[in-house]
Short mmCIF file of C-alpha atoms and ligand atoms in Angstrom, two decimals:
data_model
loop_
_atom_site.label_atom_id
_atom_site.label_comp_id
_atom_site.label_asym_id
_atom_site.label_seq_id
_atom_site.Cartn_x
_atom_site.Cartn_y
_atom_site.Cartn_z
CA UNK A 12 40.32 -4.09 137.73
CA UNK A 13 43.97 -3.27 137.78
CA UNK A 14 45.77 -2.31 141.12
CA UNK A 15 49.17 -0.84 140.80
CA UNK A 16 51.27 -0.08 144.07
CA UNK A 17 54.39 1.98 144.03
CA UNK A 18 57.02 2.01 146.50
CA UNK A 19 60.63 2.66 147.04
CA UNK A 20 63.01 4.61 149.33
CA UNK A 21 61.74 8.14 150.61
CA UNK A 22 61.76 10.91 148.22
CA UNK A 23 62.78 8.94 145.10
CA UNK A 24 59.70 9.94 143.19
CA UNK A 25 56.79 7.44 144.09
CA UNK A 26 54.21 10.09 144.36
CA UNK A 27 55.22 11.53 141.01
CA UNK A 28 55.19 8.30 139.00
CA UNK A 29 52.06 7.15 140.77
CA UNK A 30 50.18 10.31 140.02
CA UNK A 31 51.70 10.08 136.53
CA UNK A 32 50.55 6.58 135.98
CA UNK A 33 47.21 7.32 137.07
CA UNK A 34 46.92 10.47 134.80
CA UNK A 35 47.90 8.00 131.92
CA UNK A 36 45.33 5.56 132.73
CA UNK A 37 42.57 8.20 133.01
CA UNK A 38 43.69 9.64 129.60
CA UNK A 39 42.86 6.32 128.14
CA UNK A 40 39.44 6.82 129.48
CA UNK A 41 39.79 4.22 132.33
CA UNK A 42 38.21 5.34 135.44
CA UNK A 43 41.12 5.72 137.66
CA UNK A 44 41.70 6.47 141.37
CA UNK A 45 44.94 7.30 142.86
CA UNK A 46 45.15 6.98 146.67
CA UNK A 47 47.92 7.32 149.00
CA UNK A 48 48.39 5.27 152.02
CA UNK A 49 51.32 7.51 153.32
CA UNK A 50 50.54 9.89 156.19
CA UNK A 51 52.46 12.59 154.52
CA UNK A 52 49.99 12.85 151.82
CA UNK A 53 51.48 14.88 148.85
CA UNK A 54 49.41 13.78 145.88
CA UNK A 55 47.37 16.93 146.32
CA UNK A 56 50.40 19.01 145.98
CA UNK A 57 51.49 16.87 143.03
CA UNK A 58 48.33 17.60 141.08
CA UNK A 59 48.54 21.23 142.28
CA UNK A 60 45.19 20.81 144.07
CA UNK A 61 46.55 21.59 147.37
CA UNK A 62 45.88 19.62 150.62
CA UNK A 63 42.28 20.22 150.58
CA UNK A 64 41.38 16.91 149.55
CA UNK A 65 38.61 15.06 151.40
CA UNK A 66 38.81 11.39 152.56
CA UNK A 67 36.30 10.45 149.55
CA UNK A 68 37.66 10.56 146.17
CA UNK A 69 37.98 14.01 144.56
CA UNK A 70 37.90 14.64 140.82
CA UNK A 71 41.10 16.09 139.53
CA UNK A 72 40.16 15.78 135.80
CA UNK A 73 37.94 13.60 133.67
CA UNK A 74 37.98 9.91 134.76
CA UNK A 75 40.91 10.96 137.32
CA UNK A 76 40.03 10.96 141.13
CA UNK A 77 42.58 11.25 144.07
CA UNK A 78 42.06 10.27 147.63
CA UNK A 79 43.94 10.71 150.76
CA UNK A 80 42.91 7.88 153.12
CA UNK A 81 41.58 9.07 156.42
CA UNK A 82 42.80 6.50 158.63
CA UNK A 83 41.38 8.02 161.73
CA UNK A 84 37.81 7.97 160.20
CA UNK A 85 38.14 4.39 159.13
CA UNK A 86 39.67 3.51 162.47
CA UNK A 87 36.49 4.83 164.32
CA UNK A 88 34.24 3.06 161.86
CA UNK A 89 35.79 -0.40 162.30
CA UNK A 90 37.20 -0.38 165.73
CA UNK A 91 34.60 1.30 167.75
CA UNK A 92 33.12 -1.79 169.16
CA UNK A 93 36.39 -3.19 170.25
CA UNK A 94 37.62 0.02 171.52
CA UNK A 95 34.40 0.55 173.50
CA UNK A 96 35.06 -2.85 175.22
CA UNK A 97 38.66 -2.03 175.92
CA UNK A 98 37.64 1.48 177.47
CA UNK A 99 35.11 -0.23 179.75
CA UNK A 100 37.79 -2.68 181.01
CA UNK A 101 40.42 0.16 181.57
CA UNK A 102 37.62 2.21 183.27
CA UNK A 103 36.97 -0.70 185.74
CA UNK A 104 40.60 -0.81 186.70
CA UNK A 105 40.57 2.89 187.28
CA UNK A 106 42.60 4.16 184.33
CA UNK A 107 41.42 7.79 183.47
CA UNK A 108 39.47 8.16 180.29
CA UNK A 109 42.15 10.18 178.33
CA UNK A 110 44.92 7.79 179.04
CA UNK A 111 42.53 4.96 178.25
CA UNK A 112 41.85 6.33 174.85
CA UNK A 113 45.43 6.67 174.13
CA UNK A 114 45.82 3.03 175.16
CA UNK A 115 43.35 1.64 172.98
CA UNK A 116 45.00 3.06 169.90
CA UNK A 117 46.92 0.40 168.29
CA UNK A 118 50.26 1.19 166.80
CA UNK A 119 50.06 0.33 163.16
CA UNK A 120 46.41 0.99 163.08
CA UNK A 121 46.72 3.71 160.56
CA UNK A 122 48.11 1.16 158.01
CA UNK A 123 45.44 -1.35 158.49
CA UNK A 124 42.87 1.16 157.99
CA UNK A 125 44.51 2.34 154.91
CA UNK A 126 44.19 -1.14 153.61
CA UNK A 127 40.46 -1.52 154.45
CA UNK A 128 39.93 1.81 152.65
CA UNK A 129 41.70 0.41 149.57
CA UNK A 130 39.32 -2.73 149.82
CA UNK A 131 36.22 -0.71 149.99
CA UNK A 132 37.27 1.24 146.77
CA UNK A 133 38.24 -1.90 145.09
CA UNK A 134 34.83 -3.69 145.66
CA UNK A 135 32.87 -0.73 144.99
CA UNK A 136 32.97 -1.58 141.17
CA UNK A 137 33.52 2.13 140.34
CA UNK A 138 37.17 1.89 139.27
CA UNK A 139 39.13 0.35 136.32
CA UNK A 140 42.53 1.23 137.72
CA UNK A 141 43.40 1.96 141.26
CA UNK A 142 47.04 3.31 141.77
CA UNK A 143 48.40 3.36 145.30
CA UNK A 144 51.01 5.65 146.34
CA UNK A 145 52.64 3.86 149.18
CA UNK A 146 54.77 5.09 152.14
CA UNK A 147 58.58 4.45 151.89
CA UNK A 148 59.75 0.85 151.57
CA UNK A 149 59.99 -0.34 155.30
CA UNK A 150 56.44 0.87 156.15
CA UNK A 151 55.01 -0.58 152.88
CA UNK A 152 56.56 -3.78 153.67
CA UNK A 153 54.92 -3.79 157.08
CA UNK A 154 51.77 -2.77 155.61
CA UNK A 155 51.62 -5.57 152.96
CA UNK A 156 52.74 -8.08 155.64
CA UNK A 157 49.74 -7.07 157.92
CA UNK A 158 46.61 -8.74 156.36
CA UNK A 159 48.26 -12.15 156.55
CA UNK A 160 49.99 -11.65 159.94
CA UNK A 161 46.75 -10.24 161.52
CA UNK A 162 44.74 -12.84 160.00
CA UNK A 163 46.98 -15.44 161.48
CA UNK A 164 46.56 -14.00 165.15
CA UNK A 165 42.82 -13.50 164.71
CA UNK A 166 42.33 -17.09 163.46
CA UNK A 167 44.13 -18.46 166.49
CA UNK A 168 42.90 -15.89 169.07
CA UNK A 169 39.34 -15.65 168.46
CA UNK A 170 38.08 -19.33 168.89
CA UNK A 171 40.08 -19.56 172.18
CA UNK A 172 38.84 -16.30 173.30
CA UNK A 173 35.31 -17.04 172.53
CA UNK A 174 35.51 -20.23 174.50
CA UNK A 175 37.28 -18.67 177.38
CA UNK A 176 34.86 -15.89 177.62
CA UNK A 177 31.89 -18.30 177.80
CA UNK A 178 33.53 -20.24 180.53
CA UNK A 179 34.85 -17.29 182.64
CA UNK A 180 31.93 -14.74 182.17
CA UNK A 181 29.81 -15.76 185.17
CA UNK A 182 32.98 -16.12 187.44
CA UNK A 183 34.87 -12.90 186.42
CA UNK A 184 32.02 -10.51 186.16
CA UNK A 185 30.97 -11.20 189.71
CA UNK A 186 34.49 -11.52 191.19
CA UNK A 187 36.21 -8.37 189.81
CA UNK A 188 33.41 -6.63 188.05
CA UNK A 189 35.53 -6.75 184.90
CA UNK A 190 33.28 -6.57 181.79
CA UNK A 191 33.51 -9.44 179.46
CA UNK A 192 33.33 -8.69 175.62
CA UNK A 193 29.95 -9.09 174.13
CA UNK A 194 29.27 -10.75 170.87
CA UNK A 195 29.53 -7.36 168.95
CA UNK A 196 33.22 -7.19 169.83
CA UNK A 197 33.91 -10.62 168.38
CA UNK A 198 31.77 -9.78 165.46
CA UNK A 199 33.92 -6.63 164.85
CA UNK A 200 36.99 -8.86 164.92
CA UNK A 201 35.48 -11.34 162.57
CA UNK A 202 34.51 -8.69 160.18
CA UNK A 203 38.05 -7.17 160.54
CA UNK A 204 39.50 -10.53 159.74
CA UNK A 205 37.46 -11.18 156.59
CA UNK A 206 38.01 -7.80 155.28
CA UNK A 207 41.79 -8.25 155.61
CA UNK A 208 41.51 -11.72 154.01
CA UNK A 209 39.86 -9.92 151.01
CA UNK A 210 42.63 -7.15 150.94
CA UNK A 211 45.19 -9.92 150.93
CA UNK A 212 43.27 -11.71 148.11
CA UNK A 213 43.08 -8.60 146.04
CA UNK A 214 46.63 -7.44 146.46
CA UNK A 215 48.32 -10.97 145.85
CA UNK A 216 45.94 -11.62 143.02
CA UNK A 217 46.86 -11.60 139.30
CA UNK A 218 45.55 -8.00 138.50
CA UNK A 219 47.73 -6.42 141.22
CA UNK A 220 51.29 -5.73 141.04
CA UNK A 221 53.92 -3.69 142.80
CA UNK A 222 56.44 -1.23 141.11
CA UNK A 223 59.72 -0.29 142.66
CA UNK A 224 60.73 3.32 142.16
CA UNK A 225 64.45 4.08 142.74
CA UNK A 226 67.16 6.62 141.73
CA UNK A 227 70.16 5.54 140.27
CA UNK A 228 72.41 5.42 143.57
CA UNK A 229 74.03 2.63 145.28
CA UNK A 230 72.23 2.90 148.60
CA UNK A 231 68.81 3.31 146.85
CA UNK A 232 69.45 0.24 144.65
CA UNK A 233 70.64 -1.84 147.65
CA UNK A 234 67.44 -1.19 149.44
CA UNK A 235 65.34 -1.83 146.37
CA UNK A 236 66.87 -5.17 145.76
CA UNK A 237 66.00 -6.26 149.27
CA UNK A 238 62.39 -5.07 148.74
CA UNK A 239 62.11 -7.12 145.71
CA UNK A 240 62.90 -10.28 147.56
CA UNK A 241 60.79 -9.31 150.36
CA UNK A 242 57.71 -8.43 148.48
CA UNK A 243 57.89 -11.93 146.85
CA UNK A 244 58.38 -13.66 150.23
CA UNK A 245 55.03 -12.10 151.23
CA UNK A 246 53.40 -13.27 147.92
CA UNK A 247 53.11 -10.15 145.97
CA UNK A 248 54.02 -9.75 142.28
CA UNK A 249 56.67 -7.12 141.34
CA UNK A 250 56.39 -6.30 137.59
CA UNK A 251 58.76 -3.56 136.84
CA UNK A 252 61.31 -0.89 138.24
CA UNK A 253 61.06 2.79 137.59
CA UNK A 254 64.56 4.40 137.52
CA UNK A 255 63.84 8.21 138.26
CA UNK A 256 65.70 11.21 138.34
CA UNK A 257 68.45 10.16 135.82
CA UNK A 258 70.74 13.15 134.73
CA UNK A 259 70.40 13.59 130.95
CA UNK A 260 73.90 13.46 129.33
CA UNK A 261 75.29 16.55 127.77
CA UNK A 262 76.85 19.99 128.48
CA UNK A 263 80.35 20.39 129.37
CA UNK A 264 80.86 20.74 133.04
CA UNK A 265 82.66 18.08 135.04
CA UNK A 266 79.99 18.03 137.86
CA UNK A 267 77.39 16.90 135.44
CA UNK A 268 79.70 14.52 133.60
CA UNK A 269 80.72 13.03 136.99
CA UNK A 270 77.05 12.40 137.97
CA UNK A 271 75.99 11.14 134.36
CA UNK A 272 78.96 8.53 134.72
CA UNK A 273 78.12 7.63 138.20
CA UNK A 274 74.44 7.11 137.50
CA UNK A 275 75.11 5.14 134.32
CA UNK A 276 77.22 2.56 136.27
CA UNK A 277 74.38 2.21 138.70
CA UNK A 278 71.93 1.86 135.86
CA UNK A 279 73.93 -1.07 134.57
CA UNK A 280 73.58 -2.79 138.00
CA UNK A 281 69.96 -2.09 138.16
CA UNK A 282 69.47 -3.91 134.91
CA UNK A 283 71.57 -6.79 136.28
CA UNK A 284 69.78 -6.93 139.64
CA UNK A 285 66.27 -6.99 138.28
CA UNK A 286 66.90 -9.51 135.46
CA UNK A 287 63.64 -10.31 133.88
CA UNK A 288 61.85 -7.25 134.83
CA UNK A 289 61.41 -4.09 132.79
CA UNK A 290 63.46 -0.92 133.96
CA UNK A 291 61.81 1.99 132.83
CA UNK A 292 63.93 5.31 132.87
CA UNK A 293 62.55 8.80 133.85
CA UNK A 294 64.95 11.69 133.50
CA UNK A 295 65.56 14.50 135.87
CA UNK A 296 63.35 17.27 134.57
CA UNK A 297 64.45 21.07 134.77
CA UNK A 298 61.40 21.73 137.01
CA UNK A 299 59.16 19.72 139.38
CA UNK A 300 56.54 17.91 137.60
CA UNK A 301 53.25 19.42 138.85
CA UNK A 302 49.84 19.18 137.59
CA UNK A 303 47.88 16.51 135.60
CA UNK A 304 49.73 17.13 132.25
CA UNK A 305 53.23 17.35 133.59
CA UNK A 306 53.03 14.20 135.51
CA UNK A 307 51.41 12.20 132.73
CA UNK A 308 54.32 13.16 130.67
CA UNK A 309 56.85 11.95 133.05
CA UNK A 310 55.06 8.51 133.13
CA UNK A 311 54.57 8.39 129.41
CA UNK A 312 58.13 9.21 128.71
CA UNK A 313 59.33 6.69 131.25
CA UNK A 314 57.10 3.77 130.10
CA UNK A 315 57.96 4.56 126.42
CA UNK A 316 61.57 3.32 127.56
CA UNK A 317 60.26 -0.33 127.11
CA UNK A 318 57.68 0.26 124.31
CA UNK A 319 56.67 -3.46 124.02
CA UNK A 320 55.23 -3.52 127.24
CA UNK A 321 51.82 -2.01 128.04
CA UNK A 322 52.34 -0.48 131.54
CA UNK A 323 48.53 -0.91 132.37
CA UNK A 324 48.09 -4.35 131.14
CA UNK A 325 47.91 -7.19 133.58
CA UNK A 326 51.47 -8.36 133.89
CA UNK A 327 52.59 -11.98 132.86
CA UNK A 328 54.70 -12.32 136.09
CA UNK A 329 54.11 -15.83 137.37
CA UNK A 330 52.55 -15.87 141.08
CA UNK A 331 55.31 -15.89 143.57
CA UNK A 332 53.90 -18.97 145.31
CA UNK A 333 53.27 -22.21 143.27
CA UNK A 334 52.67 -25.92 144.09
CA UNK A 335 53.80 -28.72 141.74
CA UNK A 336 52.92 -32.31 142.13
CA UNK A 337 55.16 -35.11 140.51
CA UNK A 338 54.08 -38.75 141.69
CA UNK A 339 54.30 -39.00 145.45
CA UNK A 340 55.73 -35.58 146.29
CA UNK A 341 54.62 -32.09 145.83
CA UNK A 342 56.99 -29.09 145.81
CA UNK A 343 56.05 -25.65 147.05
CA UNK A 344 57.92 -23.03 144.97
CA UNK A 345 58.29 -19.66 146.57
CA UNK A 346 59.96 -16.95 144.36
CA UNK A 347 62.76 -15.17 146.03
CA UNK A 348 64.22 -13.07 143.35
CA UNK A 349 67.46 -11.08 143.84
CA UNK A 350 68.13 -13.09 146.93
CA UNK A 351 71.77 -14.19 146.32
CA UNK A 352 72.70 -10.35 146.00
CA UNK A 353 71.93 -9.38 149.52
CA UNK A 354 71.70 -12.57 151.83
CA UNK A 355 73.80 -15.62 152.13
CA UNK A 356 71.85 -18.70 151.60
CA UNK A 357 71.99 -19.70 155.42
CA UNK A 358 70.14 -16.53 156.28
CA UNK A 359 67.17 -18.25 154.70
CA UNK A 360 65.57 -20.47 157.45
CA UNK A 361 62.57 -22.69 157.27
CA UNK A 362 60.53 -23.94 160.12
CA UNK A 363 57.57 -26.44 160.23
CA UNK A 364 54.79 -26.39 162.90
CA UNK A 365 51.79 -28.46 161.96
CA UNK A 366 49.98 -26.74 159.07
CA UNK A 367 52.47 -23.88 158.94
CA UNK A 368 55.62 -23.03 157.25
CA UNK A 369 57.69 -20.37 158.92
CA UNK A 370 60.11 -18.83 156.24
CA UNK A 371 62.62 -16.29 157.47
CA UNK A 372 64.72 -14.41 154.92
CA UNK A 373 67.10 -11.84 156.71
CA UNK A 374 65.03 -9.79 159.00
CA UNK A 375 61.67 -10.72 157.49
CA UNK A 376 59.62 -13.67 158.23
CA UNK A 377 56.41 -14.96 156.74
CA UNK A 378 54.20 -17.77 158.39
CA UNK A 379 52.63 -19.48 155.60
CA UNK A 380 49.45 -21.65 156.16
CA UNK A 381 49.80 -24.78 154.18
CA UNK A 382 46.91 -26.11 151.93
CA UNK A 383 45.23 -28.97 153.77
CA UNK A 384 46.68 -31.56 151.34
CA UNK A 385 50.15 -30.50 152.33
CA UNK A 386 49.70 -30.10 155.95
CA UNK A 387 49.18 -33.93 156.27
CA UNK A 388 52.66 -34.57 154.37
CA UNK A 389 56.00 -34.27 155.67
CA UNK A 390 58.96 -31.91 154.53
CA UNK A 391 61.40 -34.19 152.75
CA UNK A 392 63.62 -31.67 151.25
CA UNK A 393 64.36 -27.87 150.95
CA UNK A 394 66.69 -25.63 148.88
CA UNK A 395 67.21 -22.26 147.40
CA UNK A 396 67.85 -22.36 143.56
CA UNK A 397 67.09 -20.52 140.51
CA UNK A 398 65.69 -17.53 142.61
CA UNK A 399 63.28 -19.77 144.30
CA UNK A 400 62.84 -21.45 147.67
CA UNK A 401 61.54 -25.12 146.88
CA UNK A 402 60.23 -27.16 149.73
CA UNK A 403 59.34 -30.82 148.91
CA UNK A 404 56.64 -32.37 150.67
CA UNK A 405 56.15 -36.40 150.78
CA UNK A 406 53.55 -38.62 151.98
CA UNK A 407 54.03 -39.53 155.57
CA UNK A 408 54.00 -43.27 154.96
CA UNK A 409 56.83 -43.28 152.12
CA UNK A 410 60.42 -43.73 153.00
CA UNK A 411 62.01 -43.17 149.75
CA UNK A 412 62.25 -39.54 148.52
CA UNK A 413 62.69 -38.45 144.99
CA UNK A 414 64.30 -35.09 146.04
CA UNK A 415 66.25 -34.38 149.11
CA UNK A 416 68.83 -31.79 150.21
N1 ATP B 22 61.88 13.09 137.06
C1 ATP B 22 61.88 14.12 138.08
N2 ATP B 22 62.30 15.39 137.59
C2 ATP B 22 62.41 16.32 138.49
N3 ATP B 22 61.71 16.36 139.66
C3 ATP B 22 61.39 15.26 140.14
C4 ATP B 22 61.14 14.07 139.24
N4 ATP B 22 60.58 13.16 140.10
C5 ATP B 22 60.15 13.57 141.41
N5 ATP B 22 60.78 14.83 141.27
C6 ATP B 22 60.40 15.78 142.37
O1 ATP B 22 61.16 15.28 143.53
C7 ATP B 22 60.36 15.58 144.68
C8 ATP B 22 60.01 14.26 145.37
O2 ATP B 22 59.35 13.43 144.51
P1 ATP B 22 57.90 12.59 145.15
O3 ATP B 22 57.33 13.30 146.10
O4 ATP B 22 57.40 12.00 143.93
O5 ATP B 22 58.93 11.50 145.95
P2 ATP B 22 58.31 10.36 146.84
O6 ATP B 22 58.93 9.04 146.64
O7 ATP B 22 56.81 10.22 146.93
O8 ATP B 22 58.76 10.96 148.25
P3 ATP B 22 58.02 10.53 149.87
O9 ATP B 22 59.01 9.49 150.05
O10 ATP B 22 58.39 11.76 150.55
O11 ATP B 22 56.82 10.44 149.63
C9 ATP B 22 59.14 16.19 144.32
O12 ATP B 22 59.46 17.66 144.43
C10 ATP B 22 58.97 16.00 142.91
O13 ATP B 22 58.35 16.95 142.00
MG1 MG B 23 55.24 10.68 148.46
#
């Protein structure tokens, strides 16, 4: 099953290109689902079927289904146990019910539940292609960093909490009348943890990739470059860029000639910035592309730009995270493409804490849990080179290093 995610700055054409790619996939006879994680669902509008979409996949045409994730419903299903517990605690300390309900709604919950829905669809076995129309870049990055980050907390908090609850239960329940979480609360958290781990495995696996949609404008390009680096930092593969809303050359007026020239300059930079990735071009149409046929045409025309690449095939992009062992040392290689273009080297920071590596790039940080074999070794060198962060680990006992920095 192929999973394709589309992200990019607001308004660049993410929904249009996602819907078009999905229509293309369906036209090949592949069972295709396009779903949006963006609260401002506009897929229904793009397909011309309105906003009346249910939270279950709705058929648009043969093999093509569209779904707007109902985060609220998924929230209720998965969180009800935990919320029930939180409500009982708040009730004990005298918080009124309505205020308490507000308090138990976690910021960012919508995004988590969009991911859980994506997982549910992916494991259902009903789809050959799942296309995800993501929210604008910043939210997508937050969304894609979530499974690992939440997993990190849950792995550390759950065992401690369980122990504490066991020890304190008799004391606290008597003393303050504060209810203690029952096993069902923990079970709900464990389930959440496992499902998020699955989401993470699915989205960072070889059959999933992210495409960045942009328009040929400097500000848009700058953001797109940063998102390439950041997506790689979090372990996602970016397999191409769609440059959308390109003004076709021609005509005789200066206004148009000015835009064509300006966009052309930026397009040159797009090619240079995303070296090694296909940059598909999509022209500004005279009307808004609405409906399956229009959308499919937009996608077909764009992908035809790089005719040798099948836009639905599994990409050959290497995994962003690899380890390589030579003799006594092992090197962790984390792709950070495009990095030099927007951050100075000293903005890449590395920290080690036991079995964890904290990698900070600009404003983004990833806590990477090291494989057991590496956790026992010490870091003997780190450098940024060739679009990668390379961290070398050596056995604790050796004094000589083959690589240092
Ligand atoms: N190549 C194109 N030619 C003409 N109109 C286009 C093209 N691409 C997108 N549009 C139009 O531009 C508008 C914005 O596109 P779209 O909704 O796909 O962007 P988006 O990135 O999903 O936006 P948002 O960030 O709000 O979700 C829509 O009205 C769409 O029909
Ligand atoms: Mg959109």
